[in-house]
Short mmCIF file of C-alpha atoms and ligand atoms in Angstrom, two decimals:
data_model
loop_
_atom_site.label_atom_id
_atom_site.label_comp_id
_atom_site.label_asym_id
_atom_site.label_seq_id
_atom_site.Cartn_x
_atom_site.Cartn_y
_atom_site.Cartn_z
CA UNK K 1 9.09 -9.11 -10.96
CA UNK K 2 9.67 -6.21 -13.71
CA UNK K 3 7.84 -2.94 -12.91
CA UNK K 4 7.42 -0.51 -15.64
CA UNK K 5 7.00 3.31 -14.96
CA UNK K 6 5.65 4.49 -18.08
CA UNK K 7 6.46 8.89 -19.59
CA UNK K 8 2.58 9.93 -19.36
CA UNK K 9 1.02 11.77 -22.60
CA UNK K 10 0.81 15.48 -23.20
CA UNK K 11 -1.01 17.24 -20.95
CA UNK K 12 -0.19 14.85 -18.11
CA UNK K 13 2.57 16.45 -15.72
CA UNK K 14 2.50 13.42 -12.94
CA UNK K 15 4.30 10.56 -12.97
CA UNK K 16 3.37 6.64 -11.29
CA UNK K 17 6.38 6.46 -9.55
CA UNK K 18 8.62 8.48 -7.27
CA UNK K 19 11.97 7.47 -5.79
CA UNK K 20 10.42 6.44 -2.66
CA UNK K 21 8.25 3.99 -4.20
CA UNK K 22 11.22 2.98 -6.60
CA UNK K 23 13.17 1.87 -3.00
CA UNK K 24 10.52 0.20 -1.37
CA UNK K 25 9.57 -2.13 -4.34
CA UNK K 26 12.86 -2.65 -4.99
CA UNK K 27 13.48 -3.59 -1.12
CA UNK K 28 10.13 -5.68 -2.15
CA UNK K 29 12.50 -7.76 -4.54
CA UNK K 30 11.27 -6.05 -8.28
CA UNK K 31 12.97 -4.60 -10.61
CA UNK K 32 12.07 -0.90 -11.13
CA UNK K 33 12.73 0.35 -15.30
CA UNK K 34 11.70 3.89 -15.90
CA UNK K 35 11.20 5.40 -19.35
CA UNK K 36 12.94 8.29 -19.73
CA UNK K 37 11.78 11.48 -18.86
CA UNK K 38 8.77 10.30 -17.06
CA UNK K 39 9.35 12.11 -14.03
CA UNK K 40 10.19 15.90 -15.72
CA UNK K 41 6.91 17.03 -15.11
CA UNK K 42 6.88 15.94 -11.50
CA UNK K 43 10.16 17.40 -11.36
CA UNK K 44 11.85 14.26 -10.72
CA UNK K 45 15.13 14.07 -12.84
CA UNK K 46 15.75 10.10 -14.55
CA UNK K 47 19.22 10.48 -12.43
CA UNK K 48 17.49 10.94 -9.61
CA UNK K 49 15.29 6.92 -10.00
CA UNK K 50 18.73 5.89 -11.33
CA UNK K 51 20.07 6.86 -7.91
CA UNK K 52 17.02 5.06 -6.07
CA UNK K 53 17.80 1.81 -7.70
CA UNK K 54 15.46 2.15 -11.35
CA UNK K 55 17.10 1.43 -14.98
CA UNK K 56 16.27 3.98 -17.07
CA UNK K 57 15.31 4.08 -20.97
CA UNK K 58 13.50 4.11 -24.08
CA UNK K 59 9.63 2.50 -23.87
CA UNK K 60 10.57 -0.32 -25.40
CA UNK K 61 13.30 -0.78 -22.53
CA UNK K 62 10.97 -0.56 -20.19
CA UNK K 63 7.78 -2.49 -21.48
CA UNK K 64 10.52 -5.72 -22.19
CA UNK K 65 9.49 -8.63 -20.08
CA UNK K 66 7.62 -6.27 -17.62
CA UNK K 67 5.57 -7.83 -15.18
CA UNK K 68 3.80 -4.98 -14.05
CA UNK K 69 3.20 -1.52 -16.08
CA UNK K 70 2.55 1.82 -13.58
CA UNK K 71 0.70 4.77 -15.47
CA UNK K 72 -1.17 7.44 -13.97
CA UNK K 73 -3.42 7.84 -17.23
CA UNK K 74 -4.15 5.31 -19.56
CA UNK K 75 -1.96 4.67 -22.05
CA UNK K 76 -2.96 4.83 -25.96
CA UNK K 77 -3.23 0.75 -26.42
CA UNK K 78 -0.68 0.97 -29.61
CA UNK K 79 1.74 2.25 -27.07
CA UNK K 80 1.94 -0.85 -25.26
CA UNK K 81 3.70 -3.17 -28.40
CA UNK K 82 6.11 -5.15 -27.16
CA UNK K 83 4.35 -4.96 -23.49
CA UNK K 84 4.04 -9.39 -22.62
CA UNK K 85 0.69 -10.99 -22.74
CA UNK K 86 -0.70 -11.31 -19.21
CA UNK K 87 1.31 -7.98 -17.99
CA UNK K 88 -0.86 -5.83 -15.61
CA UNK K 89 -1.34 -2.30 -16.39
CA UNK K 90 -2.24 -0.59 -13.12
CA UNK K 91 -3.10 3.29 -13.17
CA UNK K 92 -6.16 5.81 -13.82
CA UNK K 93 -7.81 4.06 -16.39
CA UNK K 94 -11.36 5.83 -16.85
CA UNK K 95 -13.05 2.82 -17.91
CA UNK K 96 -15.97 4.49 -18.66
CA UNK K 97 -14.53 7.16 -21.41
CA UNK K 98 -12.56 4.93 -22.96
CA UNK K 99 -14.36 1.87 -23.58
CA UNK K 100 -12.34 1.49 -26.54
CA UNK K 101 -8.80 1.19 -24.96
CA UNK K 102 -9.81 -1.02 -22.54
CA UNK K 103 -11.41 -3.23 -25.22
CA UNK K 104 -7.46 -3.54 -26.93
CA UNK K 105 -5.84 -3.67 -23.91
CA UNK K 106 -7.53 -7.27 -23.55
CA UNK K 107 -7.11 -7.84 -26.62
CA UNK K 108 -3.17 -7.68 -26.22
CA UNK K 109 -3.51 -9.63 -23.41
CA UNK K 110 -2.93 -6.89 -20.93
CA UNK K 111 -4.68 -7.22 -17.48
CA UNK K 112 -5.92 -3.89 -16.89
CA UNK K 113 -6.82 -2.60 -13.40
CA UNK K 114 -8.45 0.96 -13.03
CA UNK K 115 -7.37 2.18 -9.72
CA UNK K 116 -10.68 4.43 -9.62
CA UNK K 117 -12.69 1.93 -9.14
CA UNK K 118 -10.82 0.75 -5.79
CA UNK K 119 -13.58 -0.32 -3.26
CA UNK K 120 -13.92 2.30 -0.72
CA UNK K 121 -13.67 0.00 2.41
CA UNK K 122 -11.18 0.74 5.14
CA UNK K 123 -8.06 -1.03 4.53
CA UNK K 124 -7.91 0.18 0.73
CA UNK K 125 -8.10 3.75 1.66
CA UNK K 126 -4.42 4.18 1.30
CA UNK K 127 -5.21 3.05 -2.20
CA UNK K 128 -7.85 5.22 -3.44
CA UNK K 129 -5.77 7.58 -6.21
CA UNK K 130 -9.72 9.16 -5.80
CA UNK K 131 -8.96 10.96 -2.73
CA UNK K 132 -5.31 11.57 -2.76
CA UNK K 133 -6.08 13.54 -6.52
CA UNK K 134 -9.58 15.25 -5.69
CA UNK K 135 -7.94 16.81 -2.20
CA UNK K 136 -4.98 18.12 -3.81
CA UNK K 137 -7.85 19.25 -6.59
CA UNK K 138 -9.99 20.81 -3.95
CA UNK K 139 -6.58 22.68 -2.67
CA UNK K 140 -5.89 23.73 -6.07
CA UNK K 141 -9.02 25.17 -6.85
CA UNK K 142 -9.18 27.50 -4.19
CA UNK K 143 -5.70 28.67 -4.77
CA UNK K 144 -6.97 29.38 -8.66
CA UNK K 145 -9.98 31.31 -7.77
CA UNK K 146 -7.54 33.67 -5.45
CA UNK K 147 -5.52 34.25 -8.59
CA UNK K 148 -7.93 34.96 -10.72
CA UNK K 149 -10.16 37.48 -8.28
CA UNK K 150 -9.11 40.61 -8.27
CA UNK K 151 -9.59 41.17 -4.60
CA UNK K 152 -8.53 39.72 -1.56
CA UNK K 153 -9.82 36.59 0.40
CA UNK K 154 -8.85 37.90 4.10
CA UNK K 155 -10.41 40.99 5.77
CA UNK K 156 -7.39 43.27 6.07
CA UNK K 157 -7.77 46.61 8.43
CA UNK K 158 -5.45 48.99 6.70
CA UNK K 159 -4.59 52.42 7.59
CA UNK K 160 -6.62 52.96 4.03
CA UNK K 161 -9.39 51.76 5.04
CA UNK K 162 -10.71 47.77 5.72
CA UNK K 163 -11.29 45.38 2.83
CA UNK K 164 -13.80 42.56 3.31
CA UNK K 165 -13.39 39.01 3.10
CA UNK K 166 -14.06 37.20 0.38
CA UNK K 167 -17.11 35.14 0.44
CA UNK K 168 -16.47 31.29 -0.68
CA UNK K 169 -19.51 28.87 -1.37
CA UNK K 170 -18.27 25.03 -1.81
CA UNK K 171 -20.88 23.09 -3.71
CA UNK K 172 -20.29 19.64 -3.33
CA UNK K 173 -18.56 18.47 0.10
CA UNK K 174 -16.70 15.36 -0.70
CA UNK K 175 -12.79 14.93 -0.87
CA UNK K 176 -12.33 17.87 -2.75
CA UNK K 177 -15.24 20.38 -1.27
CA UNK K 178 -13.94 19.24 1.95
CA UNK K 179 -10.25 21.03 1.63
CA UNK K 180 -11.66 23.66 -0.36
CA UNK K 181 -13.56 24.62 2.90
CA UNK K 182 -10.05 23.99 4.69
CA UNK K 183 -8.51 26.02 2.17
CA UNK K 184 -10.43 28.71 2.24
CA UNK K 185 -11.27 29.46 5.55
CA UNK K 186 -7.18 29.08 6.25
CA UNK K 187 -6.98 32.48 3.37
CA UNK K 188 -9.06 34.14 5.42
CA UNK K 189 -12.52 33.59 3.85
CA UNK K 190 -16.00 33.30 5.17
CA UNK K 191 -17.21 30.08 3.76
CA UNK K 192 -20.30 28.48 3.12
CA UNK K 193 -20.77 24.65 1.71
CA UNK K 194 -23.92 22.56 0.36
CA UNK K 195 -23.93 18.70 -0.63
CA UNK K 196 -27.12 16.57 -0.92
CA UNK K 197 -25.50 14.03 1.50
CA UNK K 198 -26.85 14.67 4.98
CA UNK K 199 -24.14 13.64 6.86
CA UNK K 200 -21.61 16.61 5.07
CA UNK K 201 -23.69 19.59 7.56
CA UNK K 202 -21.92 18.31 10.31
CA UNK K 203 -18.39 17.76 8.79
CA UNK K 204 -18.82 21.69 7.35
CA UNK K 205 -19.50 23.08 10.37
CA UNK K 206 -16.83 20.87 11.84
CA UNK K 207 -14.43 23.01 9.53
CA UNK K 208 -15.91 26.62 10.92
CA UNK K 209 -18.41 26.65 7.60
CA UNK K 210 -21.90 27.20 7.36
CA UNK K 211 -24.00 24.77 6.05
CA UNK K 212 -26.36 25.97 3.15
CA UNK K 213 -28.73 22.96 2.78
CA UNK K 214 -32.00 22.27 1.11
CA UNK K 215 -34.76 21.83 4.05
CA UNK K 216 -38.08 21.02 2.56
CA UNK K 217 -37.21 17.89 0.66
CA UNK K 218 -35.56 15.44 1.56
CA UNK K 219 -31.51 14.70 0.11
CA UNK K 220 -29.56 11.89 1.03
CA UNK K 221 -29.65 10.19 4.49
CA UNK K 222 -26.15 9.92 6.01
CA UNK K 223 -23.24 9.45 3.86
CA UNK K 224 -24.74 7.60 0.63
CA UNK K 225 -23.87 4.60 -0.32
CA UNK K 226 -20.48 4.28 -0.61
CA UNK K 227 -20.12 6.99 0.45
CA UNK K 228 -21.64 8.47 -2.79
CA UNK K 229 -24.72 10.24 -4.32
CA UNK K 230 -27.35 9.87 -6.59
CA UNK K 231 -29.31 11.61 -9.10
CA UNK K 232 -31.88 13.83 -7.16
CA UNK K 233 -35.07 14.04 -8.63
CA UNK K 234 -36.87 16.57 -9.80
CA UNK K 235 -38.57 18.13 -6.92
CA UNK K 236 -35.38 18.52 -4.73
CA UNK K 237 -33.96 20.04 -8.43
CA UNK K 238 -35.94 22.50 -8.21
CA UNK K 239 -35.95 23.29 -4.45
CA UNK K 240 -32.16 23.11 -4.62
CA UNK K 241 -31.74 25.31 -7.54
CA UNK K 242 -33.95 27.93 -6.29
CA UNK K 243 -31.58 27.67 -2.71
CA UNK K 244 -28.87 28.33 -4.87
CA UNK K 245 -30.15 31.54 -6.66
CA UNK K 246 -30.92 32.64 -3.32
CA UNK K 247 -27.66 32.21 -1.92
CA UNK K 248 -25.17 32.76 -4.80
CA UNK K 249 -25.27 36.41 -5.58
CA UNK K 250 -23.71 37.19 -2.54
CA UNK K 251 -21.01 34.98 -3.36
CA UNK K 252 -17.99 36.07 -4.52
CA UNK K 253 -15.95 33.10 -5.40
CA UNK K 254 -18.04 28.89 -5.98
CA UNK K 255 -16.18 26.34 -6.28
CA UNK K 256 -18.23 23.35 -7.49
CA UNK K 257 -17.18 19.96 -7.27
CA UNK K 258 -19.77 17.42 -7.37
CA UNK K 259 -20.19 14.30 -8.98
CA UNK K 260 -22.22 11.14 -9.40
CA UNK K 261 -20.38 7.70 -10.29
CA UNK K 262 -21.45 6.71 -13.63
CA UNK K 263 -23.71 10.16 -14.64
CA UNK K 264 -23.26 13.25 -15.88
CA UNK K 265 -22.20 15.35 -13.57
CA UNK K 266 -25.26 17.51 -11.75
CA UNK K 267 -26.17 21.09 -13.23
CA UNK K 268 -25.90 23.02 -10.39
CA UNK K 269 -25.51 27.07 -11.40
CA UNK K 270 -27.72 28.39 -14.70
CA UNK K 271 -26.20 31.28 -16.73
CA UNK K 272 -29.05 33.41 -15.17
CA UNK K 273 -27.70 32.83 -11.32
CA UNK K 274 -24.09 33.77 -12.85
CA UNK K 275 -25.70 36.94 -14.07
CA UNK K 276 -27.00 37.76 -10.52
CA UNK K 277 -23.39 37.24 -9.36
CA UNK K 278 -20.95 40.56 -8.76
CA UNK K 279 -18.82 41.56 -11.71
CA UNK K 280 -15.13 40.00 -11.39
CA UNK K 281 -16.73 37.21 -9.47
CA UNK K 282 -14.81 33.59 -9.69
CA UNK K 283 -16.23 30.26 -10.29
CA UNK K 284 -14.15 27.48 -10.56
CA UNK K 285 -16.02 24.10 -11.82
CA UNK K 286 -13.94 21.03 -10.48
CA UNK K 287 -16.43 18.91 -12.71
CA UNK K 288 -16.11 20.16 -15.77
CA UNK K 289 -14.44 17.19 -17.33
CA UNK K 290 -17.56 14.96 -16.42
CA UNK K 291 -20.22 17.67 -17.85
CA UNK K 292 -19.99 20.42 -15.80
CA UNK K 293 -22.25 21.68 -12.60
CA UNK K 294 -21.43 25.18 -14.47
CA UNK K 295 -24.13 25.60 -17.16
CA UNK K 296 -21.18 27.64 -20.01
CA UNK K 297 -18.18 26.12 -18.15
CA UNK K 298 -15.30 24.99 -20.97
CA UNK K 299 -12.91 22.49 -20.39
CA UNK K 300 -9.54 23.46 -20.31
CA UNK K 301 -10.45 27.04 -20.66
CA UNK K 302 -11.27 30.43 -18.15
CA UNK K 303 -14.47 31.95 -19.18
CA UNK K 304 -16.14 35.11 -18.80
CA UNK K 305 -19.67 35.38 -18.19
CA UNK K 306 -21.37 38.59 -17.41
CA UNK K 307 -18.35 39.59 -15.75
CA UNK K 308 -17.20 36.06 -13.97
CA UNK K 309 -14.20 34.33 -14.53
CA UNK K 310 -15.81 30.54 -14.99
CA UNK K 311 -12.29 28.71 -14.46
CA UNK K 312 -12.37 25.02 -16.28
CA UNK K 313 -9.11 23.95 -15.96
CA UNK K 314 -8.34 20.09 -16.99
CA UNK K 315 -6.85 17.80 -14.92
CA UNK K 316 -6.47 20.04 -11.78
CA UNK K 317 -4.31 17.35 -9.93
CA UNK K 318 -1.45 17.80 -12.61
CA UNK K 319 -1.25 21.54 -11.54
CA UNK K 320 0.21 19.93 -8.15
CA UNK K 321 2.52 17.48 -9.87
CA UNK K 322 5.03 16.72 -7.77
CA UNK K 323 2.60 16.32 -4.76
CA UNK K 324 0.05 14.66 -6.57
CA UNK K 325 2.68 11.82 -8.12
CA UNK K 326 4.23 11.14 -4.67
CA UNK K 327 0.66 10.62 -3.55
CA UNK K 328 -0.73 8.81 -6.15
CA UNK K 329 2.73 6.34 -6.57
CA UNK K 330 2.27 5.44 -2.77
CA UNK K 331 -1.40 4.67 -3.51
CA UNK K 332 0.12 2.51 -6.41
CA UNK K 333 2.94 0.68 -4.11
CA UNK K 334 0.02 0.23 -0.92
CA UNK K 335 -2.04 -1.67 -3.53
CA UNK K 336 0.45 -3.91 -5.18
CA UNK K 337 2.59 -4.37 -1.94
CA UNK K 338 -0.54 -5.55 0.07
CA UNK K 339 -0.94 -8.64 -2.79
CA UNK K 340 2.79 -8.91 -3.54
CA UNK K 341 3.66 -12.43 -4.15
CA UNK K 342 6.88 -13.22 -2.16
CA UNK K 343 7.37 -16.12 -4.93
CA UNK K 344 8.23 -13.33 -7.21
CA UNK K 345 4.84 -14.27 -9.47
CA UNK K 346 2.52 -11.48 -10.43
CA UNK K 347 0.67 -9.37 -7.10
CA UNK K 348 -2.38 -11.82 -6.44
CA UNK K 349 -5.22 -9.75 -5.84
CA UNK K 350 -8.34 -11.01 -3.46
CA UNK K 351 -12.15 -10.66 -5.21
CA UNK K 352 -13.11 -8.14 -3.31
CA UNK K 353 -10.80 -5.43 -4.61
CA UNK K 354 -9.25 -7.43 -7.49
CA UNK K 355 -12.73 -8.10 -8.83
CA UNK K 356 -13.41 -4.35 -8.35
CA UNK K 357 -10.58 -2.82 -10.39
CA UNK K 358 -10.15 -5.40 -12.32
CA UNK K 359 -11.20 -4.66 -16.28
CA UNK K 360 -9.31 -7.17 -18.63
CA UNK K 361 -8.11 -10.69 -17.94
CA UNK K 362 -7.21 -13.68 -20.83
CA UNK K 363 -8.15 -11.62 -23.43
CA UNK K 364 -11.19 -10.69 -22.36
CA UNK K 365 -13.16 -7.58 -20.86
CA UNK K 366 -14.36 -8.83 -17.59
CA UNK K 367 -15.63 -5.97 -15.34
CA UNK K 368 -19.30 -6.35 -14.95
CA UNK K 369 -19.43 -2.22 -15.20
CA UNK K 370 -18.90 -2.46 -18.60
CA UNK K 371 -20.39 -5.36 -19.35
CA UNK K 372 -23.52 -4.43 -17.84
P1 NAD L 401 -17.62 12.55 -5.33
O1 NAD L 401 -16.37 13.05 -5.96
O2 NAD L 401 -18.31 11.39 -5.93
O3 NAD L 401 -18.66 13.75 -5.28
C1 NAD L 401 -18.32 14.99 -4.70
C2 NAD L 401 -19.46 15.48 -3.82
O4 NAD L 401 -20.52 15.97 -4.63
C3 NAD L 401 -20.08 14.41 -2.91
O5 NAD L 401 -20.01 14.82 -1.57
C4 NAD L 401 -21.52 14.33 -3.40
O6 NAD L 401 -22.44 14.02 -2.37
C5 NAD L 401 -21.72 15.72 -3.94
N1 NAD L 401 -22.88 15.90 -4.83
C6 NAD L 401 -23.34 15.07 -5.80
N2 NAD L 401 -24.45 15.58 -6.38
C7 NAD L 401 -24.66 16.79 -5.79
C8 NAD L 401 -25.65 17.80 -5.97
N3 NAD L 401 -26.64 17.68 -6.86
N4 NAD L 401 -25.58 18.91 -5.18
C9 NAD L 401 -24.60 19.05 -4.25
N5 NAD L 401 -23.64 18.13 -4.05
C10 NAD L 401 -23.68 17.00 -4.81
O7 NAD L 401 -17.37 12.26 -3.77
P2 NAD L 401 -15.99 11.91 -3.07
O8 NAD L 401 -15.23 13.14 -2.85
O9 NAD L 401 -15.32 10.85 -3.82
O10 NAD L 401 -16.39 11.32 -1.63
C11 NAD L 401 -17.64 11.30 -1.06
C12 NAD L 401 -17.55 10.68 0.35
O11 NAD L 401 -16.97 9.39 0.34
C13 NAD L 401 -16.77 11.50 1.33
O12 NAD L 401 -17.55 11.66 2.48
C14 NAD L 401 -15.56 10.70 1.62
O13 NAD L 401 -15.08 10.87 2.95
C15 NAD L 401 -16.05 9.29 1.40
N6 NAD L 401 -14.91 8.41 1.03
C16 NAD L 401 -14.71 7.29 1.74
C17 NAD L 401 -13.66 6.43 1.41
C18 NAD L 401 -13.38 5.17 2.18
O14 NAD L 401 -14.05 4.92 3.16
N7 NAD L 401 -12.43 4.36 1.76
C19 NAD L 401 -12.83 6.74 0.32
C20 NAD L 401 -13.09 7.90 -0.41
C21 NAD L 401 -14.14 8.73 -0.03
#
């Protein structure tokens, strides 16, 4: 078995693989080949995968007879020449952005599987790249907002006088909104946290939050399905968006990150409630890549808005990248070690998750999310 570790794109800092994960497949019996360079942005040096067991060189090196191909981002398809028919490409695929390169990726024969669309049932947690990214993301974007407000987050009593703490509002309490809370209650900050998913009150108040919810209609019993929400409709729009207005100008720093699988991502703040907000204010939108829940929030850009900083960074796991590659390759090596084939054929995956993730097979898209 020939694993590929694939040099991400620009803009892509992480890598699939770490030495760790280099070691344990190769205790597994594969063959580790890295492309050059693919671990600079994660600061891992190529002499440092020689040393846990990996060849290292060009693409074409690597892609030659490999069995397996680890990426964190999709690969452009025309990338991939020389990669064998029936190879399986196994990384962050978004599926549903790039219809396109999933379309050539069968047609080159290439199984793809999107690791975002693992099943979230117990014994693949330790292979949702999901939750090991959007927790680092949720760290991240707490550590952002600090840099960009020009105050402190913890009350300090100084012989100059006290300064307040910062007040944090976490919209969206998933993964992310989850250790933003942590985060920001561990600065110093008085935190608040909303979510449409009845079940979050008890897990923000479990971190020393309050809860800010919408009372008079009804959101989401428990955790979702899945674990996941829905569109809302209109009437608990509008009760939630006046909740928010209420609520938000006595904010100093929001950090939104929620999301619905397979939507836009929910409007959440209007440029009017940013106007009610404090000059020098901070709001960092963890969805902006998916639409926004910032109504004037730019991808890959910081923003000001009637005196707040609306932060839209890209790809806020590959501000961590070290961390978030060593978490993300052991995701990668829990999936394919759990269906490794001690044969030495290709990892045989079971229908449950393999018919999740799986996107391409024989030539042909197969995923009934796209086809549908
Ligand atoms: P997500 O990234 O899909 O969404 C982020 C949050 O935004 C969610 O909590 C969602 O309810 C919230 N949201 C959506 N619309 C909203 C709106 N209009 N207003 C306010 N909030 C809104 O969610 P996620 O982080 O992937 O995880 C959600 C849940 O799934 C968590 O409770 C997590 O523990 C659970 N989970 C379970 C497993 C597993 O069992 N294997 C794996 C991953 C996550």
């Amino acid at each position: 078995m020939k694993i590929a570790v694939l040099k991400e794109e620009a803009g892509e800092t992480r890598c699939a693989a770490i030495p760790e994960t280099v070691k344990k497949f190769t205790a597994l019996g594969g063959d580790v080949a890295v492309e050059c360079n693919a671990g600079e942005g994660a600061s891992v040096a190529d002499s440092d995968f020689a040393a846990a067991g990996a060849t290292v060189g060009s693409r074409a090196e690597a892609l030659k007879d490999a069995d397996v191909i680890l990426t964190v981002s999709g690969p452009e398809p025309q990338t991939l020449n020389g990669a064998k028919p029936g190879a399986m490409l196994v990384g962050g695929l978004d599926p549903l952005r790039r219809r396109d390169a999933i379309g050539a990726y069968a047609s080159a024969g290439i199984e793809a599987l999107a690791m975002e669309w693992m099943p979230r049932i117990t014994r693949a947690q330790s292979m949702d790249v999901l939750s090991s990214q959007s927790n680092l993301a949720g760290y991240k974007a707490v550590i952002e907002a600090a840099d960009a407000y020009g105050r402190a987050f913890p009350m300090m009593m100084t012989a100059a006088g006290t300064i307040s703490p910062a007040k944090v509002f976490v919209m969206g309490v998933g993964v992310a909104g989850l250790q933003a809370i942590a985060t920001a209650k561990r600065l110093g900050a008085q935190v608040s946290a909303t979510d449409v998913r009845s079940a979050t009150r008890e897990q923000i108040q479990s971190l020393g939050a309050k809860p800010i919810f919408v009372e008079n209609v009804a959101g989401i019993e428990g955790e979702g399905s899945g674990g996941y929400a829905t569109e809302m409709s209109p009437e608990y729009q509008k009760a939630q968006a006046e909740l928010v207005s209420a609520h938000i100008a006595k904010q100093d720093i929001v950090i939104t990150t929620a999301l619905i699988p397979g939507r836009p991502a929910p409007r959440l703040i209007s440029d009017a409630q940013i106007a009610s907000m404090r000059p020098g204010s901070v709001i960092v939108d963890l969805a902006v890549e998916q639409g926004g829940n910032v109504e004037g929030a730019v991808a890959g850009e910081i923003v000001e808005r009637h005196g707040v900083k609306v932060v839209g960074h890209r790809n806020v796991p590959s501000r961590l990248a070290a961390d978030a590659s060593a978490l993300f390759s052991r995701n990668l090596f829990n999936f394919l070690s759990a269906f490794w084939d001690k044969e030495g054929g290709l990892p045989q995956l079971d229908d449950e998750i393999g018919g999740a993730v799986r996107l391409t097979q024989s030539g042909k898209v197969v995923n009934q999310r796209l086809l549908s």
